[in-house]
Amino acid sequence: MPPIRVAVAGAAGRMGQTVCKAVEEAPDMELTGRADPALNTPLAEVLPNADVLVDFTIPTSAVANAREAVDAGVHVVIGTTGFDPSELDDLENANANVFIAPNFAIGAVLMMQFAAQAARHMASAEIIELHHSTKVDAPSGTAARTARLMAAASQTGAAPPIHSVRLPGLVAHQEVILGDVGQTLTIRHDSTDRESFMPGVLLAVRKVGDLTESPTVGLERLLGLNS
Ligand SMILES: NC(=O)c1ccc[n+]([C@@H]2O[C@H](COP(=O)([O-])OP(=O)(O)OC[C@H]3O[C@@H](n4cnc5c(N)ncnc54)[C@H](O)[C@@H]3O)[C@@H](O)[C@H]2O)c1
């Protein structure tokens, strides 16, 4: 099998740099392009040599980047948060696939699942998400998705309130606190290093071309876990 040719949008950013390194180290992938205004490299320049585009940019760019890639027949893996994934629903029958995950860390995916499971049984809940001080969006995509999953699972259908904390020293953390008569349950996940997202990103790069439904949202869909 020839290597999967991967281009990265946002390649000069914190996540983009980590993704470039992970792709370079993956034996079945080849890093063919680094797009980023900070590198004076537009997306159009890297798409002709790519099978898959990985996007870790900013909320106002992710949708346009995905459309440009799909128009060029390039599959897209989106990690950028802070936009509404339903904005890409019309790409359902496009000639390339779109995969979106608000969180590529397996522990965070499990945290969301456990929180949804617990929301079925406990009276109410609140979400506290904590991130580094330069994160541009709030609430985080992970918190927003956790709230949606919990609302869908709960008996009331109400989404839990989200509190956002931004401080230097943090990476990406989330606590879901559920309360009921005389008891609380706390579910917490911590990403202490951006490496935590890389196995999920590489899995998505390997699978995005074979999706039977596009766009697909959530790493759990690639892991065979119930959403
Ligand atoms: N899904 C996940 O698991 C996960 C994990 C961590 C971060 N994130 C998200 O990833 C995104 C990036 O985070 P970061 O910390 O790397 O941010 P960052 O600010 O370090 O990097 C963003 C980069 O995108 C570049 N950029 C802006 N517009 C662009 C465009 N149109 N085309 C190409 N590049 C463009 C910027 O120049 C910058 O280098 C954020 O939305 C963040 O919330 C997602």
PDB file of C-alpha atoms and ligand atoms in Angstrom:
ATOM      1  CA  MET A   1       0.000   0.000   0.000  1.00  0.00           C
ATOM      2  CA  PRO A   2       1.367   3.474  -0.840  1.00  0.00           C
ATOM      3  CA  PRO A   3       1.546   5.828   2.153  1.00  0.00           C
ATOM      4  CA  ILE A   4      -1.421   8.102   2.863  1.00  0.00           C
ATOM      5  CA  ARG A   5      -0.424  11.608   1.748  1.00  0.00           C
ATOM      6  CA  VAL A   6      -1.359  14.022   4.541  1.00  0.00           C
ATOM      7  CA  ALA A   7      -1.443  17.828   4.505  1.00  0.00           C
ATOM      8  CA  VAL A   8      -1.954  19.840   7.704  1.00  0.00           C
ATOM      9  CA  ALA A   9      -3.854  23.156   7.919  1.00  0.00           C
ATOM     10  CA  GLY A  10      -2.752  25.228  10.897  1.00  0.00           C
ATOM     11  CA  ALA A  11       0.668  23.566  10.641  1.00  0.00           C
ATOM     12  CA  ALA A  12       2.424  26.371  12.551  1.00  0.00           C
ATOM     13  CA  GLY A  13       0.055  26.126  15.524  1.00  0.00           C
ATOM     14  CA  ARG A  14       0.442  24.122  18.735  1.00  0.00           C
ATOM     15  CA  MET A  15      -1.738  21.219  17.542  1.00  0.00           C
ATOM     16  CA  GLY A  16      -0.625  21.520  13.903  1.00  0.00           C
ATOM     17  CA  GLN A  17       3.057  21.124  14.803  1.00  0.00           C
ATOM     18  CA  THR A  18       2.282  18.079  16.966  1.00  0.00           C
ATOM     19  CA  VAL A  19       0.222  16.530  14.137  1.00  0.00           C
ATOM     20  CA  CYS A  20       3.020  17.157  11.580  1.00  0.00           C
ATOM     21  CA  LYS A  21       5.485  15.330  13.838  1.00  0.00           C
ATOM     22  CA  ALA A  22       3.092  12.406  14.433  1.00  0.00           C
ATOM     23  CA  VAL A  23       2.416  12.050  10.681  1.00  0.00           C
ATOM     24  CA  GLU A  24       6.147  12.148   9.906  1.00  0.00           C
ATOM     25  CA  GLU A  25       6.717   9.355  12.432  1.00  0.00           C
ATOM     26  CA  ALA A  26       3.810   7.177  11.177  1.00  0.00           C
ATOM     27  CA  PRO A  27       5.150   4.423   8.887  1.00  0.00           C
ATOM     28  CA  ASP A  28       2.021   4.384   6.689  1.00  0.00           C
ATOM     29  CA  MET A  29       1.811   8.164   6.129  1.00  0.00           C
ATOM     30  CA  GLU A  30       3.719  10.876   4.316  1.00  0.00           C
ATOM     31  CA  LEU A  31       3.527  14.558   5.317  1.00  0.00           C
ATOM     32  CA  THR A  32       3.098  16.357   1.978  1.00  0.00           C
ATOM     33  CA  GLY A  33       2.142  19.897   3.007  1.00  0.00           C
ATOM     34  CA  ARG A  34       2.027  22.447   5.809  1.00  0.00           C
ATOM     35  CA  ALA A  35      -0.596  25.151   5.191  1.00  0.00           C
ATOM     36  CA  ASP A  36      -0.710  28.176   7.469  1.00  0.00           C
ATOM     37  CA  PRO A  37      -0.760  31.941   6.908  1.00  0.00           C
ATOM     38  CA  ALA A  38       2.119  32.033   9.418  1.00  0.00           C
ATOM     39  CA  LEU A  39       4.140  29.905   6.948  1.00  0.00           C
ATOM     40  CA  ASN A  40       2.964  31.918   3.915  1.00  0.00           C
ATOM     41  CA  THR A  41       1.469  28.705   2.518  1.00  0.00           C
ATOM     42  CA  PRO A  42      -2.185  28.804   1.406  1.00  0.00           C
ATOM     43  CA  LEU A  43      -4.345  25.704   1.490  1.00  0.00           C
ATOM     44  CA  ALA A  44      -4.668  25.662  -2.326  1.00  0.00           C
ATOM     45  CA  GLU A  45      -0.927  25.028  -2.568  1.00  0.00           C
ATOM     46  CA  VAL A  46      -0.970  21.800  -0.483  1.00  0.00           C
ATOM     47  CA  LEU A  47      -4.237  20.184  -1.653  1.00  0.00           C
ATOM     48  CA  PRO A  48      -3.004  18.824  -5.030  1.00  0.00           C
ATOM     49  CA  ASN A  49      -0.502  16.529  -3.229  1.00  0.00           C
ATOM     50  CA  ALA A  50      -2.795  15.287  -0.443  1.00  0.00           C
ATOM     51  CA  ASP A  51      -5.200  12.387   0.110  1.00  0.00           C
ATOM     52  CA  VAL A  52      -6.250  13.715   3.538  1.00  0.00           C
ATOM     53  CA  LEU A  53      -6.262  17.213   5.045  1.00  0.00           C
ATOM     54  CA  VAL A  54      -6.021  17.517   8.848  1.00  0.00           C
ATOM     55  CA  ASP A  55      -7.399  20.880  10.059  1.00  0.00           C
ATOM     56  CA  PHE A  56      -6.416  22.380  13.417  1.00  0.00           C
ATOM     57  CA  THR A  57      -6.953  26.077  12.686  1.00  0.00           C
ATOM     58  CA  ILE A  58      -9.498  28.606  13.982  1.00  0.00           C
ATOM     59  CA  PRO A  59     -13.319  28.386  14.083  1.00  0.00           C
ATOM     60  CA  THR A  60     -13.771  30.962  11.295  1.00  0.00           C
ATOM     61  CA  SER A  61     -11.519  29.006   8.873  1.00  0.00           C
ATOM     62  CA  ALA A  62     -12.408  25.375   9.462  1.00  0.00           C
ATOM     63  CA  VAL A  63     -15.640  25.288   7.439  1.00  0.00           C
ATOM     64  CA  ALA A  64     -14.184  27.102   4.402  1.00  0.00           C
ATOM     65  CA  ASN A  65     -11.049  24.918   4.534  1.00  0.00           C
ATOM     66  CA  ALA A  66     -13.162  21.751   4.612  1.00  0.00           C
ATOM     67  CA  ARG A  67     -15.229  22.905   1.626  1.00  0.00           C
ATOM     68  CA  GLU A  68     -12.096  23.769  -0.356  1.00  0.00           C
ATOM     69  CA  ALA A  69     -10.551  20.361   0.396  1.00  0.00           C
ATOM     70  CA  VAL A  70     -13.688  18.385  -0.459  1.00  0.00           C
ATOM     71  CA  ASP A  71     -14.063  20.353  -3.717  1.00  0.00           C
ATOM     72  CA  ALA A  72     -10.519  19.210  -4.550  1.00  0.00           C
ATOM     73  CA  GLY A  73     -11.433  15.563  -3.756  1.00  0.00           C
ATOM     74  CA  VAL A  74      -9.368  15.525  -0.539  1.00  0.00           C
ATOM     75  CA  HIS A  75     -10.816  13.860   2.591  1.00  0.00           C
ATOM     76  CA  VAL A  76     -10.849  16.064   5.712  1.00  0.00           C
ATOM     77  CA  VAL A  77     -10.203  15.340   9.395  1.00  0.00           C
ATOM     78  CA  ILE A  78     -11.252  18.351  11.498  1.00  0.00           C
ATOM     79  CA  GLY A  79     -10.041  18.917  15.048  1.00  0.00           C
ATOM     80  CA  THR A  80     -10.796  22.638  15.134  1.00  0.00           C
ATOM     81  CA  THR A  81     -13.531  23.518  17.632  1.00  0.00           C
ATOM     82  CA  GLY A  82     -15.861  26.485  18.113  1.00  0.00           C
ATOM     83  CA  PHE A  83     -17.976  26.025  14.959  1.00  0.00           C
ATOM     84  CA  ASP A  84     -21.244  24.148  14.471  1.00  0.00           C
ATOM     85  CA  PRO A  85     -20.524  20.800  12.735  1.00  0.00           C
ATOM     86  CA  SER A  86     -24.012  20.909  11.152  1.00  0.00           C
ATOM     87  CA  GLU A  87     -22.666  23.695   8.892  1.00  0.00           C
ATOM     88  CA  LEU A  88     -21.061  20.882   6.888  1.00  0.00           C
ATOM     89  CA  ASP A  89     -24.152  18.629   6.683  1.00  0.00           C
ATOM     90  CA  ASP A  90     -24.699  19.586   3.032  1.00  0.00           C
ATOM     91  CA  LEU A  91     -21.436  17.803   2.115  1.00  0.00           C
ATOM     92  CA  GLU A  92     -23.247  14.483   2.657  1.00  0.00           C
ATOM     93  CA  ASN A  93     -22.940  13.392  -0.983  1.00  0.00           C
ATOM     94  CA  ALA A  94     -19.668  15.142  -1.830  1.00  0.00           C
ATOM     95  CA  ASN A  95     -16.861  13.248  -3.565  1.00  0.00           C
ATOM     96  CA  ALA A  96     -14.659  13.246  -0.432  1.00  0.00           C
ATOM     97  CA  ASN A  97     -15.424  12.506   3.223  1.00  0.00           C
ATOM     98  CA  VAL A  98     -15.428  14.703   6.328  1.00  0.00           C
ATOM     99  CA  PHE A  99     -14.654  13.507   9.868  1.00  0.00           C
ATOM    100  CA  ILE A 100     -14.997  15.872  12.846  1.00  0.00           C
ATOM    101  CA  ALA A 101     -14.000  15.230  16.463  1.00  0.00           C
ATOM    102  CA  PRO A 102     -14.190  17.849  19.215  1.00  0.00           C
ATOM    103  CA  ASN A 103     -11.737  15.701  21.165  1.00  0.00           C
ATOM    104  CA  PHE A 104      -9.301  13.086  19.835  1.00  0.00           C
ATOM    105  CA  ALA A 105      -8.184  11.798  23.267  1.00  0.00           C
ATOM    106  CA  ILE A 106      -9.583   8.350  24.089  1.00  0.00           C
ATOM    107  CA  GLY A 107      -9.983   9.278  27.771  1.00  0.00           C
ATOM    108  CA  ALA A 108     -12.090  12.304  26.861  1.00  0.00           C
ATOM    109  CA  VAL A 109     -14.288  10.183  24.590  1.00  0.00           C
ATOM    110  CA  LEU A 110     -14.843   7.746  27.471  1.00  0.00           C
ATOM    111  CA  MET A 111     -15.520  10.658  29.855  1.00  0.00           C
ATOM    112  CA  MET A 112     -18.275  11.901  27.512  1.00  0.00           C
ATOM    113  CA  GLN A 113     -19.782   8.419  27.309  1.00  0.00           C
ATOM    114  CA  PHE A 114     -19.701   7.875  31.087  1.00  0.00           C
ATOM    115  CA  ALA A 115     -21.258  11.330  31.616  1.00  0.00           C
ATOM    116  CA  ALA A 116     -24.110  10.537  29.200  1.00  0.00           C
ATOM    117  CA  GLN A 117     -24.661   7.192  30.935  1.00  0.00           C
ATOM    118  CA  ALA A 118     -24.742   8.861  34.367  1.00  0.00           C
ATOM    119  CA  ALA A 119     -27.121  11.603  33.122  1.00  0.00           C
ATOM    120  CA  ARG A 120     -29.780   8.925  32.604  1.00  0.00           C
ATOM    121  CA  HIS A 121     -29.832   8.214  36.323  1.00  0.00           C
ATOM    122  CA  MET A 122     -28.953  11.379  38.276  1.00  0.00           C
ATOM    123  CA  ALA A 123     -31.111  14.470  38.824  1.00  0.00           C
ATOM    124  CA  SER A 124     -28.832  17.240  37.548  1.00  0.00           C
ATOM    125  CA  ALA A 125     -25.304  18.067  36.426  1.00  0.00           C
ATOM    126  CA  GLU A 126     -22.887  20.871  35.643  1.00  0.00           C
ATOM    127  CA  ILE A 127     -19.779  20.853  33.439  1.00  0.00           C
ATOM    128  CA  ILE A 128     -16.531  22.678  34.214  1.00  0.00           C
ATOM    129  CA  GLU A 129     -14.047  22.849  31.329  1.00  0.00           C
ATOM    130  CA  LEU A 130     -10.547  24.215  31.935  1.00  0.00           C
ATOM    131  CA  HIS A 131      -8.075  25.172  29.169  1.00  0.00           C
ATOM    132  CA  HIS A 132      -4.893  27.155  28.522  1.00  0.00           C
ATOM    133  CA  SER A 133      -5.382  30.915  28.444  1.00  0.00           C
ATOM    134  CA  THR A 134      -4.836  31.281  24.665  1.00  0.00           C
ATOM    135  CA  LYS A 135      -7.726  29.039  23.649  1.00  0.00           C
ATOM    136  CA  VAL A 136      -9.954  31.226  21.468  1.00  0.00           C
ATOM    137  CA  ASP A 137     -13.365  29.542  21.852  1.00  0.00           C
ATOM    138  CA  ALA A 138     -15.531  29.059  24.937  1.00  0.00           C
ATOM    139  CA  PRO A 139     -17.218  26.822  25.858  1.00  0.00           C
ATOM    140  CA  SER A 140     -14.917  24.136  24.479  1.00  0.00           C
ATOM    141  CA  GLY A 141     -16.153  21.833  21.722  1.00  0.00           C
ATOM    142  CA  THR A 142     -15.769  18.907  24.118  1.00  0.00           C
ATOM    143  CA  ALA A 143     -17.982  20.566  26.747  1.00  0.00           C
ATOM    144  CA  ALA A 144     -20.606  21.498  24.161  1.00  0.00           C
ATOM    145  CA  ARG A 145     -20.683  17.929  22.838  1.00  0.00           C
ATOM    146  CA  THR A 146     -20.783  16.455  26.368  1.00  0.00           C
ATOM    147  CA  ALA A 147     -23.771  18.696  27.164  1.00  0.00           C
ATOM    148  CA  ARG A 148     -25.567  17.596  23.965  1.00  0.00           C
ATOM    149  CA  LEU A 149     -24.960  13.891  24.707  1.00  0.00           C
ATOM    150  CA  MET A 150     -26.085  14.308  28.326  1.00  0.00           C
ATOM    151  CA  ALA A 151     -29.245  16.207  27.301  1.00  0.00           C
ATOM    152  CA  ALA A 152     -30.146  13.470  24.825  1.00  0.00           C
ATOM    153  CA  ALA A 153     -29.619  10.775  27.476  1.00  0.00           C
ATOM    154  CA  SER A 154     -31.341  12.489  30.418  1.00  0.00           C
ATOM    155  CA  GLN A 155     -35.003  12.126  31.303  1.00  0.00           C
ATOM    156  CA  THR A 156     -35.602  15.899  31.225  1.00  0.00           C
ATOM    157  CA  GLY A 157     -33.746  16.617  27.969  1.00  0.00           C
ATOM    158  CA  ALA A 158     -32.098  19.627  29.657  1.00  0.00           C
ATOM    159  CA  ALA A 159     -28.469  20.413  28.790  1.00  0.00           C
ATOM    160  CA  PRO A 160     -26.180  20.923  31.810  1.00  0.00           C
ATOM    161  CA  PRO A 161     -24.724  24.437  32.303  1.00  0.00           C
ATOM    162  CA  ILE A 162     -21.066  24.840  31.267  1.00  0.00           C
ATOM    163  CA  HIS A 163     -18.437  26.874  33.158  1.00  0.00           C
ATOM    164  CA  SER A 164     -15.241  27.813  31.305  1.00  0.00           C
ATOM    165  CA  VAL A 165     -11.896  28.407  33.048  1.00  0.00           C
ATOM    166  CA  ARG A 166      -8.911  29.839  31.114  1.00  0.00           C
ATOM    167  CA  LEU A 167      -5.549  29.883  32.889  1.00  0.00           C
ATOM    168  CA  PRO A 168      -1.857  29.575  31.978  1.00  0.00           C
ATOM    169  CA  GLY A 169      -0.461  26.200  33.014  1.00  0.00           C
ATOM    170  CA  LEU A 170      -3.515  24.260  31.852  1.00  0.00           C
ATOM    171  CA  VAL A 171      -3.730  22.134  28.665  1.00  0.00           C
ATOM    172  CA  ALA A 172      -7.257  20.606  28.303  1.00  0.00           C
ATOM    173  CA  HIS A 173      -9.316  19.384  31.261  1.00  0.00           C
ATOM    174  CA  GLN A 174     -12.974  18.708  31.996  1.00  0.00           C
ATOM    175  CA  GLU A 175     -14.994  17.805  35.046  1.00  0.00           C
ATOM    176  CA  VAL A 176     -18.626  16.658  34.938  1.00  0.00           C
ATOM    177  CA  ILE A 177     -20.297  16.847  38.341  1.00  0.00           C
ATOM    178  CA  LEU A 178     -23.653  15.107  38.751  1.00  0.00           C
ATOM    179  CA  GLY A 179     -25.799  15.641  41.831  1.00  0.00           C
ATOM    180  CA  ASP A 180     -28.755  13.842  43.390  1.00  0.00           C
ATOM    181  CA  VAL A 181     -30.218  13.547  46.890  1.00  0.00           C
ATOM    182  CA  GLY A 182     -27.355  13.122  49.362  1.00  0.00           C
ATOM    183  CA  GLN A 183     -24.671  12.340  46.755  1.00  0.00           C
ATOM    184  CA  THR A 184     -22.505  13.665  43.915  1.00  0.00           C
ATOM    185  CA  LEU A 185     -20.557  11.874  41.200  1.00  0.00           C
ATOM    186  CA  THR A 186     -17.517  13.534  39.579  1.00  0.00           C
ATOM    187  CA  ILE A 187     -16.081  12.370  36.254  1.00  0.00           C
ATOM    188  CA  ARG A 188     -12.814  14.079  35.286  1.00  0.00           C
ATOM    189  CA  HIS A 189     -10.469  13.901  32.313  1.00  0.00           C
ATOM    190  CA  ASP A 190      -7.083  15.638  31.924  1.00  0.00           C
ATOM    191  CA  SER A 191      -4.999  15.987  28.779  1.00  0.00           C
ATOM    192  CA  THR A 192      -1.619  16.999  30.172  1.00  0.00           C
ATOM    193  CA  ASP A 193       0.164  16.818  26.791  1.00  0.00           C
ATOM    194  CA  ARG A 194      -0.997  17.351  23.176  1.00  0.00           C
ATOM    195  CA  GLU A 195       0.454  13.893  22.402  1.00  0.00           C
ATOM    196  CA  SER A 196      -2.787  12.558  23.973  1.00  0.00           C
ATOM    197  CA  PHE A 197      -4.680  13.542  20.807  1.00  0.00           C
ATOM    198  CA  MET A 198      -2.319  11.920  18.277  1.00  0.00           C
ATOM    199  CA  PRO A 199      -3.463   8.250  18.267  1.00  0.00           C
ATOM    200  CA  GLY A 200      -7.017   9.488  17.609  1.00  0.00           C
ATOM    201  CA  VAL A 201      -5.917  11.857  14.839  1.00  0.00           C
ATOM    202  CA  LEU A 202      -3.878   9.124  13.084  1.00  0.00           C
ATOM    203  CA  LEU A 203      -6.796   6.670  13.396  1.00  0.00           C
ATOM    204  CA  ALA A 204      -9.093   9.235  11.763  1.00  0.00           C
ATOM    205  CA  VAL A 205      -6.589   9.823   8.933  1.00  0.00           C
ATOM    206  CA  ARG A 206      -6.525   6.059   8.269  1.00  0.00           C
ATOM    207  CA  LYS A 207     -10.326   5.688   8.352  1.00  0.00           C
ATOM    208  CA  VAL A 208     -11.746   8.880   6.840  1.00  0.00           C
ATOM    209  CA  GLY A 209     -11.560   7.556   3.265  1.00  0.00           C
ATOM    210  CA  ASP A 210     -13.727   4.536   4.138  1.00  0.00           C
ATOM    211  CA  LEU A 211     -16.526   6.289   6.066  1.00  0.00           C
ATOM    212  CA  THR A 212     -19.994   5.054   5.121  1.00  0.00           C
ATOM    213  CA  GLU A 213     -21.570   8.264   6.447  1.00  0.00           C
ATOM    214  CA  SER A 214     -20.133  11.745   5.936  1.00  0.00           C
ATOM    215  CA  PRO A 215     -19.798  14.038   7.784  1.00  0.00           C
ATOM    216  CA  THR A 216     -19.206  11.751  10.763  1.00  0.00           C
ATOM    217  CA  VAL A 217     -18.855  13.420  14.189  1.00  0.00           C
ATOM    218  CA  GLY A 218     -17.094  11.898  17.211  1.00  0.00           C
ATOM    219  CA  LEU A 219     -14.106   9.584  17.672  1.00  0.00           C
ATOM    220  CA  GLU A 220     -16.412   7.021  19.319  1.00  0.00           C
ATOM    221  CA  ARG A 221     -17.822   6.320  15.830  1.00  0.00           C
ATOM    222  CA  LEU A 222     -14.384   5.047  14.714  1.00  0.00           C
ATOM    223  CA  LEU A 223     -13.797   3.048  17.894  1.00  0.00           C
ATOM    224  CA  GLY A 224     -16.949   0.947  17.711  1.00  0.00           C
ATOM    225  CA  LEU A 225     -18.312   2.594  20.885  1.00  0.00           C
ATOM    226  CA  ASN A 226     -21.973   3.600  21.066  1.00  0.00           C
ATOM    227  CA  SER A 227     -22.401   7.359  20.673  1.00  0.00           C
TER     228      SER A 227
HETATM  229  N1  LIG B   1     -10.201  18.042  18.607  1.00  0.00           N
HETATM  230  C1  LIG B   1      -9.225  18.005  19.540  1.00  0.00           C
HETATM  231  O1  LIG B   1      -8.919  16.947  20.126  1.00  0.00           O
HETATM  232  C2  LIG B   1      -8.486  19.282  19.872  1.00  0.00           C
HETATM  233  C3  LIG B   1      -7.414  19.274  20.782  1.00  0.00           C
HETATM  234  C4  LIG B   1      -6.732  20.473  21.013  1.00  0.00           C
HETATM  235  C5  LIG B   1      -7.113  21.630  20.334  1.00  0.00           C
HETATM  236  N2  LIG B   1      -8.175  21.602  19.472  1.00  0.00           N
HETATM  237  C6  LIG B   1      -8.596  22.759  18.684  1.00  0.00           C
HETATM  238  O2  LIG B   1      -7.664  22.895  17.598  1.00  0.00           O
HETATM  239  C7  LIG B   1      -7.641  24.267  17.178  1.00  0.00           C
HETATM  240  C8  LIG B   1      -6.190  24.752  17.099  1.00  0.00           C
HETATM  241  O3  LIG B   1      -5.654  24.803  18.406  1.00  0.00           O
HETATM  242  P1  LIG B   1      -4.149  25.289  18.651  1.00  0.00           P
HETATM  243  O4  LIG B   1      -3.961  25.319  20.124  1.00  0.00           O
HETATM  244  O5  LIG B   1      -3.208  24.508  17.794  1.00  0.00           O
HETATM  245  O6  LIG B   1      -4.233  26.807  18.096  1.00  0.00           O
HETATM  246  P2  LIG B   1      -3.032  27.724  17.586  1.00  0.00           P
HETATM  247  O7  LIG B   1      -3.530  29.124  17.713  1.00  0.00           O
HETATM  248  O8  LIG B   1      -1.754  27.340  18.242  1.00  0.00           O
HETATM  249  O9  LIG B   1      -2.900  27.353  16.014  1.00  0.00           O
HETATM  250  C9  LIG B   1      -3.828  27.702  15.030  1.00  0.00           C
HETATM  251  C10 LIG B   1      -3.055  27.873  13.731  1.00  0.00           C
HETATM  252  O10 LIG B   1      -3.998  27.991  12.636  1.00  0.00           O
HETATM  253  C11 LIG B   1      -3.452  28.912  11.721  1.00  0.00           C
HETATM  254  N3  LIG B   1      -4.502  29.355  10.802  1.00  0.00           N
HETATM  255  C12 LIG B   1      -5.412  30.345  10.978  1.00  0.00           C
HETATM  256  N4  LIG B   1      -6.227  30.423   9.889  1.00  0.00           N
HETATM  257  C13 LIG B   1      -5.812  29.464   9.030  1.00  0.00           C
HETATM  258  C14 LIG B   1      -6.249  29.052   7.731  1.00  0.00           C
HETATM  259  N5  LIG B   1      -7.290  29.644   7.125  1.00  0.00           N
HETATM  260  N6  LIG B   1      -5.600  28.028   7.120  1.00  0.00           N
HETATM  261  C15 LIG B   1      -4.554  27.434   7.706  1.00  0.00           C
HETATM  262  N7  LIG B   1      -4.083  27.770   8.947  1.00  0.00           N
HETATM  263  C16 LIG B   1      -4.722  28.784   9.583  1.00  0.00           C
HETATM  264  C17 LIG B   1      -2.852  29.996  12.605  1.00  0.00           C
HETATM  265  O11 LIG B   1      -1.902  30.805  11.891  1.00  0.00           O
HETATM  266  C18 LIG B   1      -2.190  29.152  13.706  1.00  0.00           C
HETATM  267  O12 LIG B   1      -0.850  28.813  13.366  1.00  0.00           O
HETATM  268  C19 LIG B   1      -8.531  25.024  18.177  1.00  0.00           C
HETATM  269  O13 LIG B   1      -9.822  25.181  17.618  1.00  0.00           O
HETATM  270  C20 LIG B   1      -8.581  24.097  19.373  1.00  0.00           C
HETATM  271  O14 LIG B   1      -9.739  24.267  20.168  1.00  0.00           O
HETATM  272  C21 LIG B   1      -8.855  20.443  19.234  1.00  0.00           C
END
